[in-house]
XYZ file of C-alpha atoms in Angstrom:
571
model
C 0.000 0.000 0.000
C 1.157 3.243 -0.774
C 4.124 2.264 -2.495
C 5.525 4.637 -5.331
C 4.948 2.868 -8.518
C 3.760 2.650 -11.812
C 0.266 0.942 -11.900
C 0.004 -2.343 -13.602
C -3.112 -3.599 -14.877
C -2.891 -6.956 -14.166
C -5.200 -8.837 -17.307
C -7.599 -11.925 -17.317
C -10.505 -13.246 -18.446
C -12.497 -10.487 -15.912
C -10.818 -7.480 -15.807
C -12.612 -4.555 -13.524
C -10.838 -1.954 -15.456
C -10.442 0.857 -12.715
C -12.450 1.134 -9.491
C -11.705 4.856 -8.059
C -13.019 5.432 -4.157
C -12.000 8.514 -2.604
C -12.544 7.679 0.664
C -11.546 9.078 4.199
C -9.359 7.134 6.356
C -9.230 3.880 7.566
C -8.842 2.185 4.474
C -11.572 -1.118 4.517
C -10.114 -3.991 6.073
C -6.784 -5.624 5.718
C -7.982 -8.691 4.121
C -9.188 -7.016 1.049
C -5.934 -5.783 0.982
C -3.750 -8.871 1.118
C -5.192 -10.729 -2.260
C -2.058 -11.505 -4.922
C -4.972 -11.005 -7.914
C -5.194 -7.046 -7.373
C -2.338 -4.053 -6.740
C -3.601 -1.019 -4.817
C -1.850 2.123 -5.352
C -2.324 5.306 -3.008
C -2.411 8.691 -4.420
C -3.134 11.670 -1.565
C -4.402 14.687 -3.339
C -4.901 17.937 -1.417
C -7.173 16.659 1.565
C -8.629 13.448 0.697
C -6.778 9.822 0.277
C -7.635 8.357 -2.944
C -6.816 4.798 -3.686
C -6.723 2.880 -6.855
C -7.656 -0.217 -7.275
C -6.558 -3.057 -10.113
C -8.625 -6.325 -10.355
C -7.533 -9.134 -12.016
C -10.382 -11.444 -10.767
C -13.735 -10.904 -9.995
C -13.657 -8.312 -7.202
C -15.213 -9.223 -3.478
C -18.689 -7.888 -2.680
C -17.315 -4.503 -2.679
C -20.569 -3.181 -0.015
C -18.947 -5.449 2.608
C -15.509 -4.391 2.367
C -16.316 -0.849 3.295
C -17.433 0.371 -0.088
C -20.935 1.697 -0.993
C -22.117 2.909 -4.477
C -21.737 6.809 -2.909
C -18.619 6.466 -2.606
C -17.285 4.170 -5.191
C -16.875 5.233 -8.962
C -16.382 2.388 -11.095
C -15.537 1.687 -14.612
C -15.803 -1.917 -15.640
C -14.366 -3.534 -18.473
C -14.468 -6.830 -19.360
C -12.711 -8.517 -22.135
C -14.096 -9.563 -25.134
C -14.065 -13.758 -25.371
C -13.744 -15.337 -28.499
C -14.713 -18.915 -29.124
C -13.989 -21.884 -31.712
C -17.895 -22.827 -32.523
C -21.031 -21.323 -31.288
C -23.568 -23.720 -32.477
C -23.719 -25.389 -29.000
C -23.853 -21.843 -27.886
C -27.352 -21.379 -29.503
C -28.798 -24.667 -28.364
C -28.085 -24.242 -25.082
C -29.398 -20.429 -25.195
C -32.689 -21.693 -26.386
C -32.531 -24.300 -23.680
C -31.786 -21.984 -20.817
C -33.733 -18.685 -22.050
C -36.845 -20.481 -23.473
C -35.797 -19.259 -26.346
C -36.873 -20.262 -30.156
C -34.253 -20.660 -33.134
C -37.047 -18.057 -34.441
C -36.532 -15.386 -31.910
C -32.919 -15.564 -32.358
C -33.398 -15.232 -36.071
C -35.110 -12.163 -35.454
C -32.880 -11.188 -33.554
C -30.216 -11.356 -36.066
C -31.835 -9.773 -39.487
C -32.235 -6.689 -36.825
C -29.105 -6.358 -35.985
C -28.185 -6.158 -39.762
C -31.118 -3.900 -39.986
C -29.086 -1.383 -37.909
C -26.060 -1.959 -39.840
C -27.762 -0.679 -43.047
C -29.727 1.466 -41.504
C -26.698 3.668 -40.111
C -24.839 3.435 -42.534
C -27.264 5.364 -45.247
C -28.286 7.770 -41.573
C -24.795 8.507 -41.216
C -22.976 8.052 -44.197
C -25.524 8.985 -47.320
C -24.169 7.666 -50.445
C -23.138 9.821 -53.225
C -25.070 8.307 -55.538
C -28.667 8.759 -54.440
C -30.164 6.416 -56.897
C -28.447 3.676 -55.288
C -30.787 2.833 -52.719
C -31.349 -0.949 -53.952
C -30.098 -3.937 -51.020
C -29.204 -6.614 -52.373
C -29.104 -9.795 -50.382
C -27.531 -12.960 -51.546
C -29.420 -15.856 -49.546
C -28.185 -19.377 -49.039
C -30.214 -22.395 -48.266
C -29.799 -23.089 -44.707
C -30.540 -20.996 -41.284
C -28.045 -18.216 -42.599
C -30.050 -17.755 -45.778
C -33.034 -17.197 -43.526
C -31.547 -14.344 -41.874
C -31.165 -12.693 -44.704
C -34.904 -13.572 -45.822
C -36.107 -11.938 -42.587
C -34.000 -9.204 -43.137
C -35.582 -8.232 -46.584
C -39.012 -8.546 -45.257
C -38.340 -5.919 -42.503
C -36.113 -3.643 -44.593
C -38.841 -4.278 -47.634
C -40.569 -0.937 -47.528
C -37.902 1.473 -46.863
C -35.656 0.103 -49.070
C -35.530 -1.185 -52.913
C -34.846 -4.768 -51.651
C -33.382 -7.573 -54.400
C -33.024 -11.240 -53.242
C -31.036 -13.674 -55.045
C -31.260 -17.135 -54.139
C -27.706 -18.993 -53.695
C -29.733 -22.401 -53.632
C -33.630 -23.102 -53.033
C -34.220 -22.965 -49.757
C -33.666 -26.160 -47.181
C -34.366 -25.741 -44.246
C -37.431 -25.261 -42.833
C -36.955 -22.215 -41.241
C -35.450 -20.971 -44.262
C -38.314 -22.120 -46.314
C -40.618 -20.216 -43.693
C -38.562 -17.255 -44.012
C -38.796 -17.096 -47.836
C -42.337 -17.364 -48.007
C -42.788 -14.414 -45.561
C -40.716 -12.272 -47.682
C -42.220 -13.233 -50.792
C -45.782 -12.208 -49.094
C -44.232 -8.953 -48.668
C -44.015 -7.875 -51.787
C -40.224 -8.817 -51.946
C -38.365 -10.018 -55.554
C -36.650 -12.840 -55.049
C -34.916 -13.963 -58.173
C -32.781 -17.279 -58.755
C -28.904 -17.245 -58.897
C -28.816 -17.946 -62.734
C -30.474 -15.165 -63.487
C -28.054 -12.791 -61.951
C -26.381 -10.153 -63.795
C -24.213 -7.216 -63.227
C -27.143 -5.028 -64.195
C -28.301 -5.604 -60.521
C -25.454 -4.029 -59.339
C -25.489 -1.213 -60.757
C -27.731 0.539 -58.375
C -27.124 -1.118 -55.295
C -25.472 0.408 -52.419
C -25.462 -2.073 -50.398
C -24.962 -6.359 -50.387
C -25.504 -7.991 -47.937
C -23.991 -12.059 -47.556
C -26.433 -14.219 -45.724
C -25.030 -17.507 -48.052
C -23.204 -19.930 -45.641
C -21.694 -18.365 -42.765
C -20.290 -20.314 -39.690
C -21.202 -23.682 -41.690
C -19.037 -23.741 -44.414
C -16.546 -25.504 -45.455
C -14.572 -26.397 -48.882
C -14.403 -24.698 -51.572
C -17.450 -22.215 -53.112
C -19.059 -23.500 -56.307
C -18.329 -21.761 -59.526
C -21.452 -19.928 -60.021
C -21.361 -18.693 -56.395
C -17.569 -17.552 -56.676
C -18.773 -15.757 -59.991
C -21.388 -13.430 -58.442
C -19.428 -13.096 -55.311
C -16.436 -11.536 -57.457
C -18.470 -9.342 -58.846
C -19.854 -7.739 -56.047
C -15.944 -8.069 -54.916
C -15.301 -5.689 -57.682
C -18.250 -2.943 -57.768
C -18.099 -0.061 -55.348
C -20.715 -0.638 -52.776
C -21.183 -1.206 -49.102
C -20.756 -4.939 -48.098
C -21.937 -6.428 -45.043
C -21.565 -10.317 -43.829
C -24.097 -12.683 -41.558
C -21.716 -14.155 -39.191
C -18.769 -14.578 -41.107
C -17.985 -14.003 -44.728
C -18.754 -16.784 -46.740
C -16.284 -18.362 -48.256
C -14.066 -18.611 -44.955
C -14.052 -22.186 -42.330
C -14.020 -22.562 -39.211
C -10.160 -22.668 -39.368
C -10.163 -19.201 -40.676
C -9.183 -20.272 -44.355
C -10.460 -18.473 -46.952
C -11.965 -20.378 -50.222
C -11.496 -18.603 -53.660
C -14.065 -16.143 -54.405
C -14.890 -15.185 -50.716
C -16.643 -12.493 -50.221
C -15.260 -10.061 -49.216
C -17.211 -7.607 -46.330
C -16.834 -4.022 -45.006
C -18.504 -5.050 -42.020
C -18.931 -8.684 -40.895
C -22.253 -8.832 -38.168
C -21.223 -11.717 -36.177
C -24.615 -13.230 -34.032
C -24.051 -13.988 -30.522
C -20.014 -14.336 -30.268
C -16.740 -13.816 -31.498
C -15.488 -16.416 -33.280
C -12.321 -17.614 -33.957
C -12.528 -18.126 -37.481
C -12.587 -14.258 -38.179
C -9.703 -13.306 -36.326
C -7.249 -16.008 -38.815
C -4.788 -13.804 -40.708
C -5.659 -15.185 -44.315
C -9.223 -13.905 -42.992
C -8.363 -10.432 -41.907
C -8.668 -9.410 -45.369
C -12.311 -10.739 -45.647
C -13.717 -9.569 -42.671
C -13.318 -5.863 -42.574
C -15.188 -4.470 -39.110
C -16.072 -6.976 -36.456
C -19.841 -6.106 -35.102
C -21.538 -8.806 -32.588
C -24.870 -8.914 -32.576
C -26.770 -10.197 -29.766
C -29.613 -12.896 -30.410
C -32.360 -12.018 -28.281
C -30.629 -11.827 -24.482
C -27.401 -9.878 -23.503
C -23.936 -11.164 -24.750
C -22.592 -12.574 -21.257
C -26.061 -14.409 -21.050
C -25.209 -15.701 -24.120
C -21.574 -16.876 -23.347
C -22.803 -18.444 -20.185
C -25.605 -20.394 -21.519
C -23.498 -23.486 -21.653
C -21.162 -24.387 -18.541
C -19.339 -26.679 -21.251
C -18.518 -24.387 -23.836
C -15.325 -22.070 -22.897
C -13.901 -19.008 -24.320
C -10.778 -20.052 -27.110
C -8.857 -16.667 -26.577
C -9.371 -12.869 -25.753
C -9.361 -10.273 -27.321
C -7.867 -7.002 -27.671
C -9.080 -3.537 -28.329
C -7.628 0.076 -27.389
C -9.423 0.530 -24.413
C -7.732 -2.146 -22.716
C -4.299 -0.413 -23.170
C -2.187 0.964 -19.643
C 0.173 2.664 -20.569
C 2.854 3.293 -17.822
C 1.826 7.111 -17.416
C 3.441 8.722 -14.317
C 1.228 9.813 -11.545
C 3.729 10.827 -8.895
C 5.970 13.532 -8.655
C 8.679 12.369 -5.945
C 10.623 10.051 -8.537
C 13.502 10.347 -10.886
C 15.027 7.819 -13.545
C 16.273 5.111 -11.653
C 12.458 4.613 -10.544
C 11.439 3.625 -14.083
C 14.066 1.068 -14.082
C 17.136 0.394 -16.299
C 16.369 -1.031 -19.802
C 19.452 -2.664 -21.181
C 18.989 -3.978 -25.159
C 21.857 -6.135 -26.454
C 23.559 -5.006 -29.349
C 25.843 -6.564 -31.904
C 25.942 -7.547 -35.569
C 23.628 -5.127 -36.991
C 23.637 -2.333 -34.591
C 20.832 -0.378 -36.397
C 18.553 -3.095 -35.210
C 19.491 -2.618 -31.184
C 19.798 1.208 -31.970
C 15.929 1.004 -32.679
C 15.147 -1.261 -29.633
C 16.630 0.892 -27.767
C 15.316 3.990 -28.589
C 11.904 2.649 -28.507
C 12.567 1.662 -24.877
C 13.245 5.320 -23.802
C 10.239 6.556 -25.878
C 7.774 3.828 -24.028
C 8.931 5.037 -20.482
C 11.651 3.469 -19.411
C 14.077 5.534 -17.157
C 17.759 4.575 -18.396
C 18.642 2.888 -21.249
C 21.949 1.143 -22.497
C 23.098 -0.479 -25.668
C 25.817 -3.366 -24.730
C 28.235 -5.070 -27.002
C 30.498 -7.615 -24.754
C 33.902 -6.940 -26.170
C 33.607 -4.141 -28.288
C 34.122 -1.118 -26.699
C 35.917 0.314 -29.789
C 32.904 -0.321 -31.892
C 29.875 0.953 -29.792
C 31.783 4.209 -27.790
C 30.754 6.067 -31.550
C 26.921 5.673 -30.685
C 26.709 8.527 -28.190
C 27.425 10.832 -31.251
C 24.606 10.131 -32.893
C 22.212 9.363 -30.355
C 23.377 11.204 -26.777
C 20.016 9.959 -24.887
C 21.749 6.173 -25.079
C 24.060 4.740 -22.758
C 26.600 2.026 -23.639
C 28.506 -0.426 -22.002
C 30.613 -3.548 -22.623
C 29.374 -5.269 -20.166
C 25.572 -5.519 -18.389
C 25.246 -2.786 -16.013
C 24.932 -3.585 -12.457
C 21.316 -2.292 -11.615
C 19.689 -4.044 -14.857
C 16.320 -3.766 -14.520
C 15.274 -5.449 -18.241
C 17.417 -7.107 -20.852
C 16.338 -7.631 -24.835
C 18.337 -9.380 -26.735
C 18.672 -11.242 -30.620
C 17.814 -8.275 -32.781
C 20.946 -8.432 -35.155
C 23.180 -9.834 -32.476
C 24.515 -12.195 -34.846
C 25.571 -15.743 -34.364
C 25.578 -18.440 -30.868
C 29.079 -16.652 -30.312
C 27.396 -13.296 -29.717
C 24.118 -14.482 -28.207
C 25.427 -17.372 -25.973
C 26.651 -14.847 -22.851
C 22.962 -12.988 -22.262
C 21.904 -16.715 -22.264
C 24.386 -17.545 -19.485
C 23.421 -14.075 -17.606
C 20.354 -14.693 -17.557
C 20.121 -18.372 -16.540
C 22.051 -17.155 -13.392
C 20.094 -14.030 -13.175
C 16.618 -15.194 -13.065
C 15.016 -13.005 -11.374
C 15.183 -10.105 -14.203
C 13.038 -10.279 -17.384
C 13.765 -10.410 -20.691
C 12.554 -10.745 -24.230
C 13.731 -12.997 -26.227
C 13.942 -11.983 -30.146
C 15.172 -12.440 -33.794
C 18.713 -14.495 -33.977
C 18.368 -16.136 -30.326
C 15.092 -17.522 -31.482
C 17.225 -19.356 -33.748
C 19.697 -20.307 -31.203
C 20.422 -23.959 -29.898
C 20.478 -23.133 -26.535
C 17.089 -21.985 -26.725
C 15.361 -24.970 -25.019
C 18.194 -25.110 -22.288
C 17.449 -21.425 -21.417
C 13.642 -21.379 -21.345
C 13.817 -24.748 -18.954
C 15.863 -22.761 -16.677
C 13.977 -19.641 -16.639
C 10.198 -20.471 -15.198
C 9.015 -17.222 -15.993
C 9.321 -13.479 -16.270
C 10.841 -14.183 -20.308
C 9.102 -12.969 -23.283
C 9.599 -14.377 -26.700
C 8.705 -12.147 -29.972
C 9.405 -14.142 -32.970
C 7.646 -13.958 -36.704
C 5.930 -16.747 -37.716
C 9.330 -17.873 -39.975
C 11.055 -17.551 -36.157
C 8.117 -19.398 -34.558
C 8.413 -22.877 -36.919
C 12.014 -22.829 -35.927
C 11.969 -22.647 -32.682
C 9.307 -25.639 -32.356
C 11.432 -27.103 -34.464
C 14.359 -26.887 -31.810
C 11.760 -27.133 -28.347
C 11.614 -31.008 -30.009
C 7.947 -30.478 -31.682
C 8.844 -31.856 -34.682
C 9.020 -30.334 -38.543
C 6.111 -28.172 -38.649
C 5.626 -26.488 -41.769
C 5.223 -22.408 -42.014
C 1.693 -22.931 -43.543
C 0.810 -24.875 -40.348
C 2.519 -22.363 -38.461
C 0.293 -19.869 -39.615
C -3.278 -21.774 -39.749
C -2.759 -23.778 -36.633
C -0.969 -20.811 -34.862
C -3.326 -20.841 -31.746
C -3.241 -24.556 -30.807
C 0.649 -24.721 -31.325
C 0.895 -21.504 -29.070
C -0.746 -23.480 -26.387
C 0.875 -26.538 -27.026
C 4.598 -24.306 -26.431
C 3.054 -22.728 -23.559
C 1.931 -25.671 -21.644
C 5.843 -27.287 -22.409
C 7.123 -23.926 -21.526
C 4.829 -22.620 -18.265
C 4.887 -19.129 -17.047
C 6.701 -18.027 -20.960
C 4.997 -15.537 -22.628
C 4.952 -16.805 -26.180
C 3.928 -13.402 -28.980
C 3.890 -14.694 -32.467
C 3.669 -11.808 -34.660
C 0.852 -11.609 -37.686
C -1.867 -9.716 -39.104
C -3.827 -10.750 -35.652
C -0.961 -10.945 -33.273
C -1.563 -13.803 -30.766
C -0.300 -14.049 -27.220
C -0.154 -17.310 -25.024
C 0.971 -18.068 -21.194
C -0.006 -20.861 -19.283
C 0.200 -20.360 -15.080
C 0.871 -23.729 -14.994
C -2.892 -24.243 -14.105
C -4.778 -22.649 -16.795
C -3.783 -21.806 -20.399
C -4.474 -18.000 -22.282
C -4.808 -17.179 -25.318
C -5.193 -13.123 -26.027
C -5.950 -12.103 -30.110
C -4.512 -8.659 -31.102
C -6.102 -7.425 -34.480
C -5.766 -3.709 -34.160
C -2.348 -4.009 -36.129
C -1.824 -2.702 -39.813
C -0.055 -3.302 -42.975
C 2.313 -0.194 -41.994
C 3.843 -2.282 -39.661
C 4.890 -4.817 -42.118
C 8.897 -2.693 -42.661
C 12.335 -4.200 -41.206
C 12.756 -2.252 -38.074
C 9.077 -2.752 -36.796
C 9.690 -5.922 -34.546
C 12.577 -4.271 -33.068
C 10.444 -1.435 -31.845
C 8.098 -3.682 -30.260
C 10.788 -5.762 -28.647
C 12.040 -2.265 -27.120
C 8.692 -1.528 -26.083
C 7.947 -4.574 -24.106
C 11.418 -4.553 -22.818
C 10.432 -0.880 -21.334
C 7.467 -2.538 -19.385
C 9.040 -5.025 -17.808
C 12.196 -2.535 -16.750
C 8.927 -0.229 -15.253
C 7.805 -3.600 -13.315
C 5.167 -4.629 -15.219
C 4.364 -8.640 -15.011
C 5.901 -10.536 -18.335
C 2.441 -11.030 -19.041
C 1.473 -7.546 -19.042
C 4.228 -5.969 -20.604
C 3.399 -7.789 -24.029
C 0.099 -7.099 -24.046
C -0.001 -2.983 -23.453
C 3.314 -3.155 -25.653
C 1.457 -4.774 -28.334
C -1.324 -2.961 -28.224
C 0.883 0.283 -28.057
C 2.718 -0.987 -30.918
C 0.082 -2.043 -33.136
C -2.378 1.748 -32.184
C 0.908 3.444 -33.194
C 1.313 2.141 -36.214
C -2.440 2.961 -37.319
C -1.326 6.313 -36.989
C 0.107 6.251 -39.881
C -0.813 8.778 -42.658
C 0.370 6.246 -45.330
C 0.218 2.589 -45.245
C 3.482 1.960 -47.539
C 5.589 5.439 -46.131
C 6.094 4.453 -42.012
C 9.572 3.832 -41.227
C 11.054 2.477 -37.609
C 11.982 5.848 -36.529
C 8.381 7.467 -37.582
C 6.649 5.050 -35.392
C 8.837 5.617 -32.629
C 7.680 9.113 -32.611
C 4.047 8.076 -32.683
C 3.832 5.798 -29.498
């Protein structure tokens, strides 16, 4: 309590984002206090004590412990779960909530409703003629969504449906004859025709969604590259069709502006060869609230997290009574190709940390020319003393070069480190991690990431698989590896640790093709190398560094112009 340090959001699966009581003396009762899962950090303005408080699980009944709603201010956020198949999801919801599949369907065509109705509210088209929706309906459940949609949207709007196979199932078939009744066309797909395009603002896919699987037919992959190709406003039921459940995309997918997913995030849309299909994520609850929904089955668990901007910390100062050595000592390894370090470690002082060196064991003549150019760095030959955070690997070179911080460290275990580039590569990779039990980070590409299972004794695993099966062979590492945090870098970043009792999974996808330059990694390495030297858990520090990282790079004003340096200005 009371203690003079940055605050650290400690993440989970419930996170009570900030919980702000300004309260007068005694502070509620020790054994609130004494709980591992939560960091309480005093601040004393003027005339009243104000404490802080940082849950990581779900917090005590806060009216016994001394709080009431008068006195507590509370901002809650919990993160967004993401899971592999929702299908039992909606069985069980119409078990629990006496709920119909009909309801639910309802449920969804509205919340594409909204979708198109907002988007002609706020963003009227140019073209004023084009007020034609055209919905492309498949056969099954998903197909009925979209039939339900074009009998509510049916007077407002010039409404075209085009039937991607005669409908199947019998809510479908229901569905169908309900729009028909209302006065909607509904044409087959072989009589489709670009002229149908030409004056509609806005498709909608309601063909397969969650179900699909293989390849699209030919006739299907022809209208869906059309609509691919004219300039309109695309919107998805669930998830684009054309993608799996394993997040691979089929030729001819279609390709959405806004994907509506129904009831929960799923983990097909957040694959990186599906990040170019999915455009904005929307989830659309189905007839109760989305934690209802989640919880509906006791059997069904969340796959992975994910991450959005307002779960960011960043490690802003709040007290006044510090000076560097409080925000620890960064130390970033440097060797073959120094601009790689030079980067780390200039990223490390931009993200907060207090002192920052560059070492090079052995050559002093070398790296003493470094303060010319950049006078904020420190170097060294050797690791300084009061090391608070070591990086190490970006263009350190061979084993030669990367085989002492591998030795520190394994005798130094109590301070962190990540773990990047060339000593992913390393041999004594496996050695090291064994020896460390925590507080390591490792940041490699997905190239880095088949090597080193290769090494950790998982076998020959092919950079394809590396890349589609990139979740489960994160938690496979992780559960070899416990209490390593494990980033593998992508279009959706993706984060694992396993506590040696439970296994997380955490799904970045606010990054952006201006990150894809030489120099970007070893920003990010920097970055989360700053946490950790600012006390942040291992855990932590890669998740507000990659979030950082990846908001910073949006920033950009063009996607092909950012350079390393540029986006070390914008953190």
């Amino acid at each position: 309590m009371g203690q003079r340090t940055n605050s650290i959001f400690p993440f989970s699966s419930f996170c009570v984002r900030k919980a702000e009581s300004e309260l007068e003396p005694p502070f509620p009762p020790k054994s609130f206090m004494k709980s591992d899962s939560r960091k309480i950090i005093k601040i004393e303005p003027k005339n009243k004590t104000k404490y802080v408080i940082f849950f990581s699980s779900p917090p005590p009944p806060l009216k016994n412990q001394g709080f009431s709603p008068k006195n507590l201010h509370c901002i809650i956020k919990i993160m967004q779960y993401i899971f592999n198949d929702t299908r039992k999801l909606d069985s069980a919801c119409c078990v629990s909530y006496a709920l119909t599949e009909e309801i639910m369907m309802e449920n969804a065509a509205m919340n594409l409703e909204r979708v198109i109705r907002n988007r002609h509210e706020y963003k009227p088209l140019a073209d004023t003629r084009k007020r034609r929706v055209l919905i492309l309906c498949g056969k099954g459940n998903n197909g009925a969504d979209g039939y339900a949609l074009a009998r509510r949207i049916r007077i407002d709007f010039d409404v075209v449906v085009f039937q991607c196979g005669q409908p199947e199932s019998e809510l479908c078939k229901m569905q169908a004859e309900r729009a028909a009744k209302c006065g909607t066309r509904i044409f087959d797909m072989k009589d489709f025709s670009l002229e149908f395009l030409q004056f509609s603002g806005v498709v909608v896919d309601c063909i397969y969604g969650s179900g699909f699987h293989g390849e699209l037919g030919t006739k299907i992959q022809c209208i869906t590259n059309d609509v691919n190709d004219i300039d309109c406003f695309r919107i998805s039921c669930d998830v684009p069709s054309g993608i799996d459940s394993c997040g691979n995309a089929s030729k001819g997918t279609f390709v959405a502006d806004v994907t509506v997913t129904m009831g929960a995030l799923k983990m097909s849309l957040f694959s990186d060869r599906a990040k170019d299909f999915v455009g904005k994520i929307v989830c659309g609850d189905l007839g109760v609230g989305r934690r209802l929904f989640e919880n509906a089955s006791a059997g069904v668990m969340p796959a992975a997290h994910m991450l959005e901007e307002s779960d960011l910390i960043l490690p802003n100062r709040n007290f006044h009574y510090v000076n560097k050595s409080s925000f620890g000592h960064a130390v970033v390894a440097s060797g073959e190709k120094r601009g790689a370090s030079i980067l780390s470690a200039k990223a490390a002082l931009k993200f907060g940390a207090g002192l920052v060196s560059l070492v090079d064991y052995g050559a002093e003549s070398n790296i003493s020319a470094i303060p010319l150019q950049f006078p904020e760095l420190m170097v060294s030959s050797e690791i300084p003393r009061k090391t608070s955070a070591i990086a190490f690997g970006m263009g350190l070179g061979d084993d030669d070069a990367i085989g002492p911080y591998f030795d520190y460290l394994g005798e130094h275990t109590d301070i962190p480190c990540v773990v990047d580039a060339d000593a992913c590569l390393s041999e004594q990779l496996p050695t090291f991690l064994e020896s460390r039990k925590g507080k390591t980070v490792l940041t490699p590409h997905p190239k880095e990431f088949k090597e080193i299972l290769h090494l950790c004794g998982f076998g020959e695993v092919s950079l394809s698989e590396c890349v589609s099966d990139r979740a489960k062979l994160i938690e496979d590492f992780c559960r070899k590896f416990p209490k390593i945090v494990l980033l593998v870098k992508g279009a959706n970043t993706m984060i694992g640790y396993f506590d040696s009792h439970k296994f997380k999974l955490f799904v970045n996808p606010v990054g952006s093709p201006a990150l894809a330059k030489g120099g970007s990694g070893d920003v990010l390495s920097g970055m989360i190398c700053a946490l950790l030297s600012q006390h942040y858990s291992a855990l932590d520090a890669t998740l507000n560094a990659s979030l950082a990282h990846a908001l910073a790079g949006r920033k950009a004003e063009k996607s092909y112009g950012l350079t390393p340096l540029e986006l070390i200005d914008l953190i």
